[in-house]
mmCIF file of C-alpha atoms and ligand atoms in Angstrom:
data_model
loop_
_atom_site.group_PDB
_atom_site.id
_atom_site.type_symbol
_atom_site.label_atom_id
_atom_site.label_comp_id
_atom_site.label_asym_id
_atom_site.label_seq_id
_atom_site.Cartn_x
_atom_site.Cartn_y
_atom_site.Cartn_z
ATOM 1 C CA MET A 1 15.188 11.874 21.681
ATOM 2 C CA GLN A 2 11.778 10.797 20.384
ATOM 3 C CA VAL A 3 11.347 9.504 16.833
ATOM 4 C CA PRO A 4 7.763 8.591 16.025
ATOM 5 C CA LEU A 5 6.991 6.075 13.268
ATOM 6 C CA LEU A 6 5.250 8.881 11.400
ATOM 7 C CA ASP A 7 5.041 12.588 12.220
ATOM 8 C CA LEU A 8 1.996 14.101 10.545
ATOM 9 C CA LYS A 9 2.273 17.240 12.674
ATOM 10 C CA ALA A 10 5.683 17.960 11.144
ATOM 11 C CA GLN A 11 4.195 17.502 7.677
ATOM 12 C CA PHE A 12 1.235 19.751 8.486
ATOM 13 C CA SER A 13 3.389 22.556 9.810
ATOM 14 C CA SER A 14 5.240 22.617 6.485
ATOM 15 C CA ILE A 15 1.988 23.114 4.491
ATOM 16 C CA ARG A 16 -0.308 24.851 6.981
ATOM 17 C CA ALA A 17 -0.363 28.092 5.005
ATOM 18 C CA GLU A 18 -1.529 26.296 1.864
ATOM 19 C CA ILE A 19 -4.088 24.083 3.573
ATOM 20 C CA LYS A 20 -5.955 26.612 5.695
ATOM 21 C CA PRO A 21 -7.370 28.701 2.828
ATOM 22 C CA VAL A 22 -8.728 25.663 0.940
ATOM 23 C CA VAL A 23 -10.363 24.304 4.084
ATOM 24 C CA ASP A 24 -11.845 27.765 4.702
ATOM 25 C CA GLU A 25 -13.181 27.781 1.189
ATOM 26 C CA ILE A 26 -14.970 24.451 1.723
ATOM 27 C CA MET A 27 -16.505 25.764 4.933
ATOM 28 C CA GLU A 28 -17.719 28.920 3.215
ATOM 29 C CA SER A 29 -19.110 26.957 0.264
ATOM 30 C CA GLN A 30 -20.971 24.495 2.550
ATOM 31 C CA SER A 31 -20.658 22.056 -0.352
ATOM 32 C CA PHE A 32 -19.170 18.874 1.009
ATOM 33 C CA ILE A 33 -19.512 15.874 -1.288
ATOM 34 C CA LEU A 34 -18.061 15.320 -4.789
ATOM 35 C CA GLY A 35 -18.226 18.514 -6.883
ATOM 36 C CA PRO A 36 -15.458 20.566 -8.504
ATOM 37 C CA ARG A 37 -12.832 19.926 -5.799
ATOM 38 C CA VAL A 38 -13.181 16.173 -6.239
ATOM 39 C CA GLU A 39 -13.131 16.497 -10.038
ATOM 40 C CA ALA A 40 -9.963 18.569 -9.863
ATOM 41 C CA LEU A 41 -8.277 15.943 -7.689
ATOM 42 C CA GLU A 42 -9.420 13.171 -10.042
ATOM 43 C CA HIS A 43 -7.822 14.948 -12.991
ATOM 44 C CA ALA A 44 -4.635 15.593 -11.058
ATOM 45 C CA VAL A 45 -4.320 12.000 -9.807
ATOM 46 C CA ALA A 46 -5.060 10.590 -13.275
ATOM 47 C CA ALA A 47 -2.358 12.813 -14.788
ATOM 48 C CA HIS A 48 0.073 11.970 -11.994
ATOM 49 C CA SER A 49 -0.405 8.225 -12.344
ATOM 50 C CA GLY A 50 -0.508 8.086 -16.125
ATOM 51 C CA ALA A 51 -4.056 6.704 -16.250
ATOM 52 C CA LYS A 52 -6.889 8.159 -18.340
ATOM 53 C CA TYR A 53 -9.584 8.137 -15.658
ATOM 54 C CA ALA A 54 -9.724 8.515 -11.899
ATOM 55 C CA ILE A 55 -12.776 8.196 -9.659
ATOM 56 C CA GLY A 56 -12.600 9.525 -6.101
ATOM 57 C CA VAL A 57 -14.152 7.254 -3.487
ATOM 58 C CA SER A 58 -14.610 7.023 0.265
ATOM 59 C CA SER A 59 -11.583 4.853 1.166
ATOM 60 C CA GLY A 60 -8.987 2.489 -0.246
ATOM 61 C CA THR A 61 -11.140 -0.394 0.939
ATOM 62 C CA ASP A 62 -14.177 0.965 -0.911
ATOM 63 C CA ALA A 63 -11.991 1.529 -3.980
ATOM 64 C CA LEU A 64 -11.141 -2.190 -3.966
ATOM 65 C CA LEU A 65 -14.752 -3.144 -3.320
ATOM 66 C CA VAL A 66 -16.147 -0.977 -6.095
ATOM 67 C CA ALA A 67 -13.436 -2.265 -8.459
ATOM 68 C CA LEU A 68 -14.621 -5.839 -7.862
ATOM 69 C CA MET A 69 -18.250 -4.721 -8.248
ATOM 70 C CA ALA A 70 -17.386 -3.099 -11.574
ATOM 71 C CA LEU A 71 -15.786 -6.356 -12.731
ATOM 72 C CA ASP A 72 -19.046 -8.100 -11.824
ATOM 73 C CA ILE A 73 -17.390 -10.568 -9.451
ATOM 74 C CA LYS A 74 -20.014 -13.139 -8.487
ATOM 75 C CA PRO A 75 -20.501 -15.442 -5.476
ATOM 76 C CA GLY A 76 -18.157 -18.410 -5.782
ATOM 77 C CA ASP A 77 -15.760 -16.683 -8.170
ATOM 78 C CA GLU A 78 -12.106 -16.984 -7.230
ATOM 79 C CA VAL A 79 -9.823 -13.967 -6.844
ATOM 80 C CA ILE A 80 -6.078 -14.484 -6.480
ATOM 81 C CA THR A 81 -4.075 -12.302 -4.103
ATOM 82 C CA THR A 82 -1.306 -12.378 -1.488
ATOM 83 C CA PRO A 83 -1.731 -13.329 2.173
ATOM 84 C CA PHE A 84 0.936 -10.804 3.220
ATOM 85 C CA THR A 85 -1.008 -7.550 2.966
ATOM 86 C CA PHE A 86 -3.425 -5.330 4.856
ATOM 87 C CA PHE A 87 -6.697 -7.096 5.610
ATOM 88 C CA ALA A 88 -8.813 -5.086 3.158
ATOM 89 C CA THR A 89 -7.243 -6.676 0.079
ATOM 90 C CA ALA A 90 -8.801 -10.051 0.876
ATOM 91 C CA GLY A 91 -11.690 -8.714 2.963
ATOM 92 C CA VAL A 92 -13.327 -7.159 -0.102
ATOM 93 C CA ILE A 93 -13.114 -10.467 -1.996
ATOM 94 C CA ALA A 94 -15.020 -12.199 0.799
ATOM 95 C CA ARG A 95 -17.537 -9.350 0.982
ATOM 96 C CA MET A 96 -18.380 -10.046 -2.680
ATOM 97 C CA HIS A 97 -19.008 -13.668 -1.606
ATOM 98 C CA ALA A 98 -16.107 -14.594 -3.814
ATOM 99 C CA ILE A 99 -13.232 -16.809 -2.671
ATOM 100 C CA PRO A 100 -9.819 -15.373 -1.822
ATOM 101 C CA VAL A 101 -7.140 -17.644 -3.303
ATOM 102 C CA PHE A 102 -3.731 -16.865 -1.844
ATOM 103 C CA VAL A 103 -0.330 -17.285 -3.453
ATOM 104 C CA ASP A 104 2.866 -16.851 -1.482
ATOM 105 C CA ILE A 105 5.231 -13.873 -1.695
ATOM 106 C CA ASP A 106 8.690 -13.480 -3.106
ATOM 107 C CA PRO A 107 10.721 -13.256 0.130
ATOM 108 C CA ALA A 108 13.048 -10.716 -1.493
ATOM 109 C CA THR A 109 10.361 -8.066 -2.041
ATOM 110 C CA PHE A 110 7.374 -9.127 0.141
ATOM 111 C CA ASN A 111 5.275 -8.948 -3.046
ATOM 112 C CA MET A 112 3.250 -11.676 -4.742
ATOM 113 C CA ASP A 113 5.496 -14.253 -6.397
ATOM 114 C CA PRO A 114 4.450 -14.205 -10.063
ATOM 115 C CA GLY A 115 5.794 -17.709 -10.617
ATOM 116 C CA ARG A 116 3.081 -19.120 -8.348
ATOM 117 C CA ILE A 117 0.065 -17.504 -9.984
ATOM 118 C CA GLY A 118 -0.296 -19.926 -12.894
ATOM 119 C CA ARG A 119 -0.815 -22.899 -10.582
ATOM 120 C CA ALA A 120 -3.459 -21.006 -8.577
ATOM 121 C CA VAL A 121 -5.584 -20.205 -11.636
ATOM 122 C CA THR A 122 -8.701 -22.341 -12.145
ATOM 123 C CA LYS A 123 -11.754 -22.088 -14.393
ATOM 124 C CA LYS A 124 -13.353 -19.975 -11.674
ATOM 125 C CA THR A 125 -10.586 -17.340 -11.442
ATOM 126 C CA ARG A 126 -12.122 -13.932 -12.197
ATOM 127 C CA ALA A 127 -9.453 -11.460 -11.034
ATOM 128 C CA ILE A 128 -5.913 -11.120 -9.719
ATOM 129 C CA ILE A 129 -5.073 -8.474 -7.093
ATOM 130 C CA PRO A 130 -1.330 -7.887 -6.803
ATOM 131 C CA VAL A 131 -0.409 -5.564 -3.936
ATOM 132 C CA HIS A 132 2.467 -3.103 -4.253
ATOM 133 C CA LEU A 133 3.567 -3.487 -0.657
ATOM 134 C CA PHE A 134 5.433 -0.854 1.373
ATOM 135 C CA GLY A 135 5.831 1.428 -1.676
ATOM 136 C CA GLN A 136 7.389 -1.010 -4.106
ATOM 137 C CA CYS A 137 5.649 -2.405 -7.173
ATOM 138 C CA ALA A 138 5.068 -6.119 -7.557
ATOM 139 C CA ASP A 139 6.788 -7.716 -10.545
ATOM 140 C CA MET A 140 4.003 -6.734 -12.933
ATOM 141 C CA ALA A 141 5.328 -7.986 -16.284
ATOM 142 C CA PRO A 142 4.893 -11.713 -15.561
ATOM 143 C CA ILE A 143 1.673 -11.056 -13.614
ATOM 144 C CA LEU A 144 0.129 -9.178 -16.540
ATOM 145 C CA GLU A 145 1.360 -11.812 -18.954
ATOM 146 C CA THR A 146 -0.238 -14.675 -17.011
ATOM 147 C CA ALA A 147 -3.442 -12.666 -16.643
ATOM 148 C CA SER A 148 -3.790 -11.519 -20.235
ATOM 149 C CA HIS A 149 -2.957 -14.991 -21.513
ATOM 150 C CA ARG A 150 -6.005 -16.292 -19.654
ATOM 151 C CA GLY A 151 -8.202 -13.202 -20.000
ATOM 152 C CA ILE A 152 -8.253 -12.471 -16.268
ATOM 153 C CA PRO A 153 -8.562 -8.824 -15.157
ATOM 154 C CA VAL A 154 -5.900 -7.365 -12.859
ATOM 155 C CA VAL A 155 -6.703 -4.921 -10.027
ATOM 156 C CA GLU A 156 -3.571 -3.309 -8.601
ATOM 157 C CA ASP A 157 -3.768 -2.593 -4.885
ATOM 158 C CA ALA A 158 -1.545 0.474 -4.911
ATOM 159 C CA ALA A 159 -2.856 1.723 -1.544
ATOM 160 C CA GLN A 160 0.718 2.010 -0.227
ATOM 161 C CA SER A 161 2.469 3.019 -3.406
ATOM 162 C CA VAL A 162 1.062 6.121 -5.057
ATOM 163 C CA GLY A 163 3.842 7.485 -7.277
ATOM 164 C CA ALA A 164 5.870 4.262 -7.307
ATOM 165 C CA GLU A 165 7.069 3.085 -10.707
ATOM 166 C CA TYR A 166 7.701 -0.228 -12.403
ATOM 167 C CA ARG A 167 9.772 -0.093 -15.591
ATOM 168 C CA GLY A 168 8.746 3.512 -16.046
ATOM 169 C CA LYS A 169 5.012 2.961 -15.441
ATOM 170 C CA ARG A 170 3.256 4.313 -12.401
ATOM 171 C CA ALA A 171 1.681 2.043 -9.800
ATOM 172 C CA GLY A 172 -2.010 1.513 -10.474
ATOM 173 C CA SER A 173 -1.852 2.291 -14.200
ATOM 174 C CA MET A 174 -0.718 -1.120 -15.447
ATOM 175 C CA GLY A 175 -3.691 -3.361 -14.656
ATOM 176 C CA ASP A 176 -7.326 -3.048 -15.722
ATOM 177 C CA LEU A 177 -7.969 -1.080 -12.538
ATOM 178 C CA GLY A 178 -5.733 0.372 -9.843
ATOM 179 C CA ILE A 179 -6.619 1.713 -6.405
ATOM 180 C CA PHE A 180 -5.132 4.208 -3.977
ATOM 181 C CA SER A 181 -5.867 4.839 -0.316
ATOM 182 C CA PHE A 182 -5.703 8.310 1.186
ATOM 183 C CA PHE A 183 -5.725 7.021 4.768
ATOM 184 C CA PRO A 184 -3.660 9.549 6.747
ATOM 185 C CA SER A 185 -0.622 7.265 7.118
ATOM 186 C CA LYS A 186 -0.285 6.572 3.389
ATOM 187 C CA ASN A 187 2.229 8.585 1.355
ATOM 188 C CA LEU A 188 -0.615 10.799 0.119
ATOM 189 C CA GLY A 189 -2.921 11.039 3.128
ATOM 190 C CA GLY A 190 -6.053 13.098 3.709
ATOM 191 C CA PHE A 191 -7.639 14.479 6.864
ATOM 192 C CA GLY A 192 -9.675 11.304 7.206
ATOM 193 C CA ASP A 193 -10.613 8.430 4.938
ATOM 194 C CA GLY A 194 -10.514 8.611 1.170
ATOM 195 C CA GLY A 195 -9.509 6.603 -1.867
ATOM 196 C CA MET A 196 -9.389 6.520 -5.647
ATOM 197 C CA VAL A 197 -9.793 4.081 -8.513
ATOM 198 C CA ILE A 198 -7.819 4.652 -11.700
ATOM 199 C CA THR A 199 -8.230 2.982 -15.086
ATOM 200 C CA ASN A 200 -7.701 3.408 -18.804
ATOM 201 C CA ASN A 201 -11.006 1.679 -19.551
ATOM 202 C CA VAL A 202 -13.837 4.144 -20.161
ATOM 203 C CA GLU A 203 -16.623 1.595 -19.564
ATOM 204 C CA LEU A 204 -15.203 0.604 -16.181
ATOM 205 C CA ALA A 205 -14.667 4.271 -15.276
ATOM 206 C CA ASP A 206 -18.282 5.159 -16.142
ATOM 207 C CA LYS A 207 -19.610 2.178 -14.227
ATOM 208 C CA ILE A 208 -17.573 3.002 -11.115
ATOM 209 C CA ARG A 209 -18.735 6.621 -11.238
ATOM 210 C CA LEU A 210 -22.320 5.315 -11.025
ATOM 211 C CA LEU A 211 -21.571 2.580 -8.484
ATOM 212 C CA ARG A 212 -20.099 5.059 -5.991
ATOM 213 C CA HIS A 213 -23.460 6.829 -5.905
ATOM 214 C CA HIS A 214 -25.888 3.901 -5.567
ATOM 215 C CA GLY A 215 -25.627 3.123 -9.274
ATOM 216 C CA ALA A 216 -27.753 6.179 -10.026
ATOM 217 C CA GLU A 217 -27.778 7.700 -13.503
ATOM 218 C CA ASN A 218 -29.969 10.511 -12.199
ATOM 219 C CA ALA A 219 -32.107 11.183 -9.141
ATOM 220 C CA TYR A 220 -34.612 8.480 -10.038
ATOM 221 C CA ALA A 221 -32.902 5.875 -12.201
ATOM 222 C CA HIS A 222 -30.612 3.244 -10.697
ATOM 223 C CA LYS A 223 -28.725 1.240 -13.287
ATOM 224 C CA TYR A 224 -26.776 -0.841 -10.741
ATOM 225 C CA VAL A 225 -26.969 -1.666 -7.059
ATOM 226 C CA GLY A 226 -24.022 0.390 -5.863
ATOM 227 C CA GLY A 227 -23.302 2.042 -2.562
ATOM 228 C CA ASN A 228 -22.336 5.315 -0.964
ATOM 229 C CA PHE A 229 -18.671 5.374 -1.879
ATOM 230 C CA ARG A 230 -18.356 9.132 -2.448
ATOM 231 C CA LEU A 231 -15.299 11.255 -1.672
ATOM 232 C CA ASP A 232 -15.637 14.444 0.381
ATOM 233 C CA ALA A 233 -14.736 17.832 -1.073
ATOM 234 C CA LEU A 234 -12.696 18.582 2.051
ATOM 235 C CA GLN A 235 -10.511 15.525 1.505
ATOM 236 C CA ALA A 236 -10.115 16.372 -2.173
ATOM 237 C CA ALA A 237 -9.068 19.945 -1.363
ATOM 238 C CA VAL A 238 -6.474 18.813 1.180
ATOM 239 C CA LEU A 239 -5.201 16.034 -1.093
ATOM 240 C CA SER A 240 -4.854 18.405 -4.067
ATOM 241 C CA VAL A 241 -2.524 20.582 -2.004
ATOM 242 C CA LYS A 242 -0.568 17.572 -0.762
ATOM 243 C CA LEU A 243 -0.251 16.029 -4.241
ATOM 244 C CA GLY A 244 1.864 19.031 -5.195
ATOM 245 C CA HIS A 245 4.411 17.959 -2.565
ATOM 246 C CA LEU A 246 4.313 14.214 -3.181
ATOM 247 C CA GLU A 247 7.353 13.927 -5.465
ATOM 248 C CA LYS A 248 9.528 15.824 -2.997
ATOM 249 C CA TRP A 249 8.231 13.703 -0.114
ATOM 250 C CA SER A 250 8.871 10.438 -1.997
ATOM 251 C CA ALA A 251 12.398 11.580 -2.810
ATOM 252 C CA ALA A 252 12.959 12.363 0.887
ATOM 253 C CA ARG A 253 11.695 8.914 1.897
ATOM 254 C CA ARG A 254 14.133 7.365 -0.580
ATOM 255 C CA GLU A 255 16.968 9.489 0.804
ATOM 256 C CA ASN A 256 16.135 8.330 4.316
ATOM 257 C CA ALA A 257 16.074 4.713 3.162
ATOM 258 C CA LYS A 258 19.452 5.198 1.513
ATOM 259 C CA TYR A 259 20.844 6.674 4.700
ATOM 260 C CA TYR A 260 19.751 3.614 6.688
ATOM 261 C CA ASP A 261 20.996 1.276 3.945
ATOM 262 C CA GLN A 262 24.428 2.853 3.916
ATOM 263 C CA ARG A 263 24.881 3.263 7.662
ATOM 264 C CA LEU A 264 23.607 -0.201 8.526
ATOM 265 C CA GLU A 265 25.494 -1.832 5.659
ATOM 266 C CA LEU A 266 28.747 -0.148 6.734
ATOM 267 C CA SER A 267 28.252 -1.316 10.305
ATOM 268 C CA GLY A 268 29.199 -4.809 9.157
ATOM 269 C CA LEU A 269 26.261 -6.501 10.884
ATOM 270 C CA PRO A 270 25.946 -9.950 9.405
ATOM 271 C CA ARG A 271 23.020 -10.584 7.097
ATOM 272 C CA LYS A 272 22.131 -13.403 9.429
ATOM 273 C CA LYS A 273 21.047 -10.902 12.059
ATOM 274 C CA LEU A 274 19.534 -8.138 9.988
ATOM 275 C CA VAL A 275 18.334 -7.947 6.403
ATOM 276 C CA LEU A 276 17.747 -4.502 4.936
ATOM 277 C CA PRO A 277 14.664 -3.809 2.807
ATOM 278 C CA PRO A 278 15.333 -5.159 -0.620
ATOM 279 C CA ILE A 279 14.961 -2.957 -3.620
ATOM 280 C CA SER A 280 13.888 -5.352 -6.313
ATOM 281 C CA ALA A 281 16.393 -6.581 -8.821
ATOM 282 C CA TYR A 282 14.612 -4.625 -11.534
ATOM 283 C CA GLU A 283 15.569 -1.331 -9.901
ATOM 284 C CA LYS A 284 19.130 -2.443 -9.324
ATOM 285 C CA SER A 285 19.496 -3.682 -12.877
ATOM 286 C CA GLY A 286 18.816 -0.192 -14.146
ATOM 287 C CA ASP A 287 15.202 -0.672 -15.121
ATOM 288 C CA VAL A 288 13.221 2.352 -14.134
ATOM 289 C CA ASN A 289 11.650 1.174 -10.898
ATOM 290 C CA TYR A 290 10.843 3.630 -8.148
ATOM 291 C CA HIS A 291 10.306 2.483 -4.574
ATOM 292 C CA THR A 292 8.458 5.127 -2.553
ATOM 293 C CA PHE A 293 9.058 3.609 0.910
ATOM 294 C CA ASN A 294 5.691 3.910 2.572
ATOM 295 C CA GLN A 295 7.500 1.647 5.017
ATOM 296 C CA TYR A 296 11.178 0.856 5.537
ATOM 297 C CA THR A 297 10.921 -2.733 6.666
ATOM 298 C CA LEU A 298 13.758 -4.705 8.211
ATOM 299 C CA ARG A 299 13.924 -8.449 8.665
ATOM 300 C CA VAL A 300 15.310 -9.362 12.073
ATOM 301 C CA LYS A 301 15.774 -12.773 13.664
ATOM 302 C CA ASN A 302 15.065 -11.432 17.161
ATOM 303 C CA ARG A 303 12.371 -9.072 15.941
ATOM 304 C CA ASP A 304 10.453 -8.781 19.186
ATOM 305 C CA GLY A 305 13.695 -8.032 21.037
ATOM 306 C CA LEU A 306 14.635 -5.227 18.666
ATOM 307 C CA GLN A 307 11.107 -3.821 18.748
ATOM 308 C CA ALA A 308 11.131 -3.653 22.566
ATOM 309 C CA HIS A 309 14.619 -2.110 22.509
ATOM 310 C CA LEU A 310 13.613 0.611 20.014
ATOM 311 C CA LYS A 311 10.385 1.396 21.865
ATOM 312 C CA LYS A 312 12.372 1.873 25.057
ATOM 313 C CA ALA A 313 14.657 4.252 23.182
ATOM 314 C CA GLY A 314 11.630 6.335 22.131
ATOM 315 C CA ILE A 315 11.617 5.124 18.533
ATOM 316 C CA GLY A 316 8.295 4.278 16.891
ATOM 317 C CA CYS A 317 8.260 0.985 15.035
ATOM 318 C CA ALA A 318 5.585 -1.479 13.992
ATOM 319 C CA VAL A 319 5.011 -4.945 12.603
ATOM 320 C CA TYR A 320 3.286 -5.028 9.223
ATOM 321 C CA TYR A 321 1.962 -7.756 9.238
ATOM 322 C CA LEU A 322 1.897 -9.972 12.300
ATOM 323 C CA VAL A 323 -0.653 -12.521 11.066
ATOM 324 C CA PRO A 324 -0.805 -13.466 7.392
ATOM 325 C CA LEU A 325 -4.356 -13.452 6.082
ATOM 326 C CA HIS A 326 -4.655 -17.205 5.497
ATOM 327 C CA LEU A 327 -4.263 -17.663 9.269
ATOM 328 C CA GLN A 328 -6.943 -15.143 10.292
ATOM 329 C CA ASP A 329 -9.927 -16.522 12.204
ATOM 330 C CA CYS A 330 -12.414 -15.074 9.754
ATOM 331 C CA PHE A 331 -10.802 -17.001 6.881
ATOM 332 C CA LYS A 332 -10.756 -20.386 8.643
ATOM 333 C CA TYR A 333 -13.538 -21.536 6.337
ATOM 334 C CA LEU A 334 -11.133 -21.269 3.400
ATOM 335 C CA GLY A 335 -9.297 -24.284 4.798
ATOM 336 C CA TYR A 336 -5.739 -22.950 4.826
ATOM 337 C CA LYS A 337 -3.289 -23.980 7.532
ATOM 338 C CA ARG A 338 0.084 -22.935 8.915
ATOM 339 C CA GLY A 339 2.800 -24.013 6.516
ATOM 340 C CA ASP A 340 0.774 -23.281 3.361
ATOM 341 C CA PHE A 341 2.640 -20.032 2.621
ATOM 342 C CA PRO A 342 6.077 -20.331 4.250
ATOM 343 C CA ALA A 343 7.539 -17.115 2.836
ATOM 344 C CA SER A 344 4.621 -15.051 4.157
ATOM 345 C CA GLU A 345 4.717 -16.793 7.524
ATOM 346 C CA LYS A 346 8.461 -16.215 7.858
ATOM 347 C CA ALA A 347 8.081 -12.554 6.912
ATOM 348 C CA ALA A 348 5.368 -12.188 9.569
ATOM 349 C CA GLU A 349 7.855 -13.431 12.178
ATOM 350 C CA GLU A 350 10.753 -11.226 11.087
ATOM 351 C CA VAL A 351 9.498 -7.866 9.799
ATOM 352 C CA LEU A 352 9.860 -4.563 11.619
ATOM 353 C CA SER A 353 9.141 -1.186 10.057
ATOM 354 C CA ILE A 354 11.100 1.819 11.341
ATOM 355 C CA PRO A 355 10.550 5.579 10.806
ATOM 356 C CA VAL A 356 11.218 6.691 7.206
ATOM 357 C CA TYR A 357 8.846 9.678 6.897
ATOM 358 C CA PRO A 358 10.093 12.639 4.835
ATOM 359 C CA GLU A 359 10.562 15.120 7.686
ATOM 360 C CA LEU A 360 13.089 12.966 9.625
ATOM 361 C CA THR A 361 16.182 14.957 10.543
ATOM 362 C CA THR A 362 19.701 13.578 10.129
ATOM 363 C CA GLY A 363 19.980 13.584 13.927
ATOM 364 C CA GLN A 364 16.878 11.423 14.227
ATOM 365 C CA LYS A 365 18.049 9.006 11.534
ATOM 366 C CA GLU A 366 21.442 8.640 13.171
ATOM 367 C CA TYR A 367 19.763 8.060 16.536
ATOM 368 C CA VAL A 368 17.699 5.245 14.983
ATOM 369 C CA VAL A 369 20.864 3.720 13.449
ATOM 370 C CA GLN A 370 22.763 3.935 16.753
ATOM 371 C CA SER A 371 19.861 2.410 18.652
ATOM 372 C CA ILE A 372 19.706 -0.528 16.237
ATOM 373 C CA LEU A 373 23.466 -1.063 16.461
ATOM 374 C CA SER A 374 23.453 -0.876 20.249
ATOM 375 C CA PHE A 375 20.828 -3.620 20.326
ATOM 376 C CA PHE A 376 22.985 -5.972 18.286
ATOM 377 C CA GLU A 377 26.043 -5.170 20.369
ATOM 378 C CA ALA A 378 24.205 -5.964 23.587
ATOM 379 C CA ASP A 379 22.333 -8.954 22.333
ATOM 380 C CA ARG A 380 24.110 -12.141 21.325
ATOM 381 C CA GLN A 381 21.628 -13.624 19.016
ATOM 382 C CA PRO A 382 20.978 -16.830 17.267
ATOM 383 C CA SER A 383 21.738 -16.613 13.575
ATOM 384 C CA MET A 384 18.953 -16.375 11.084
ATOM 385 C CA THR A 385 18.267 -19.631 9.371
HETATM 386 C C1 PLP B 1 -4.444 0.939 3.549
HETATM 387 C C2 PLP B 1 -4.635 -0.203 2.649
HETATM 388 C C3 PLP B 1 -5.884 -0.535 2.106
HETATM 389 C C4 PLP B 1 -7.168 0.089 2.541
HETATM 390 O O1 PLP B 1 -7.214 1.451 2.490
HETATM 391 P P1 PLP B 1 -8.194 2.277 3.477
HETATM 392 O O2 PLP B 1 -8.165 3.630 2.880
HETATM 393 O O3 PLP B 1 -7.619 2.213 4.834
HETATM 394 O O4 PLP B 1 -9.549 1.653 3.394
HETATM 395 C C5 PLP B 1 -5.939 -1.570 1.190
HETATM 396 N N1 PLP B 1 -4.846 -2.258 0.840
HETATM 397 C C6 PLP B 1 -3.636 -1.981 1.352
HETATM 398 C C7 PLP B 1 -2.462 -2.773 0.897
HETATM 399 C C8 PLP B 1 -3.492 -0.959 2.289
HETATM 400 O O5 PLP B 1 -2.293 -0.715 2.807
#
């Protein structure tokens, strides 16, 4: 049996009949950039996320970049974020000639530890970017409290967590700005690159709408130096169709996660060998928190061994993320060293994401479970410390 990490062909075959006519329509219109299809998606995403405004852009990375541009981040400003995230989160800070300031993660959720933010704030701090990693929201209440206390804007990197909820609020709608990525492997993925910024702030929304089109108010007047951050009509058309299926897909991801949780928990494997993906205490305590499982991420002591074993069994799996950002070559100049963020470094050594996509069959899920169990039966491992 083969179980890929993600099966976009299975998803496409379930929506082919809806997608083909809208793609045809774009081809017939020969109208490719922004326009009514993008506006319709912006309205739909704003409504879906509980934000007033949404601005379609060219990628999740560009959404982050344009968000920092809208906040007028200047060279030498400091922006606080997590080192355990996709590169873009910190890459955009550096591209603004600002300084990424990392704070370690909460090992239980992989998300920024709110208790560490206060100590990282200086007079130069101009923004905080919490990341809602793997489909689960960061603990936003204390983050927003620290930020609002000091008047620091918050940009939520919700690239992996469209539709996730924290205490009843949707990912991206809680900070000053929130961003989504429509990269094909995200929970809401296009037929190429795309992204969106959401906000409740009309001034920021207006500014971002100009910034994505070279800051132009009309054909001749440039109010800001922006860029080409526009979203294609084709992506918007595809994404509008897919958005209609997102709730069902998120529910299926959660069901798959529950299946793994229950089967692996019942197997009696000691926590020292395998830790299942934590759903944050706020969900367990009955607060309305909704994890959308962009990834189902195990912690394993012998991670490389399990990864090799699963690959041999035909099961797709991947390490997100192998190298925390403070240890990347390009950020050497920031002066961080190994040992600065122990929780992130430990996560980087132990994490392994396994297939959790909505179209998984019960047979496939059970095959993944059996393959994991057979590894631990065969392999006498050192205990996790
Ligand atoms: C995917 C991702 C991005 C960037 O999105 P792109 O659309 O690939 O540019 C940013 N942050 C996080 C956390 C991501 O996972």
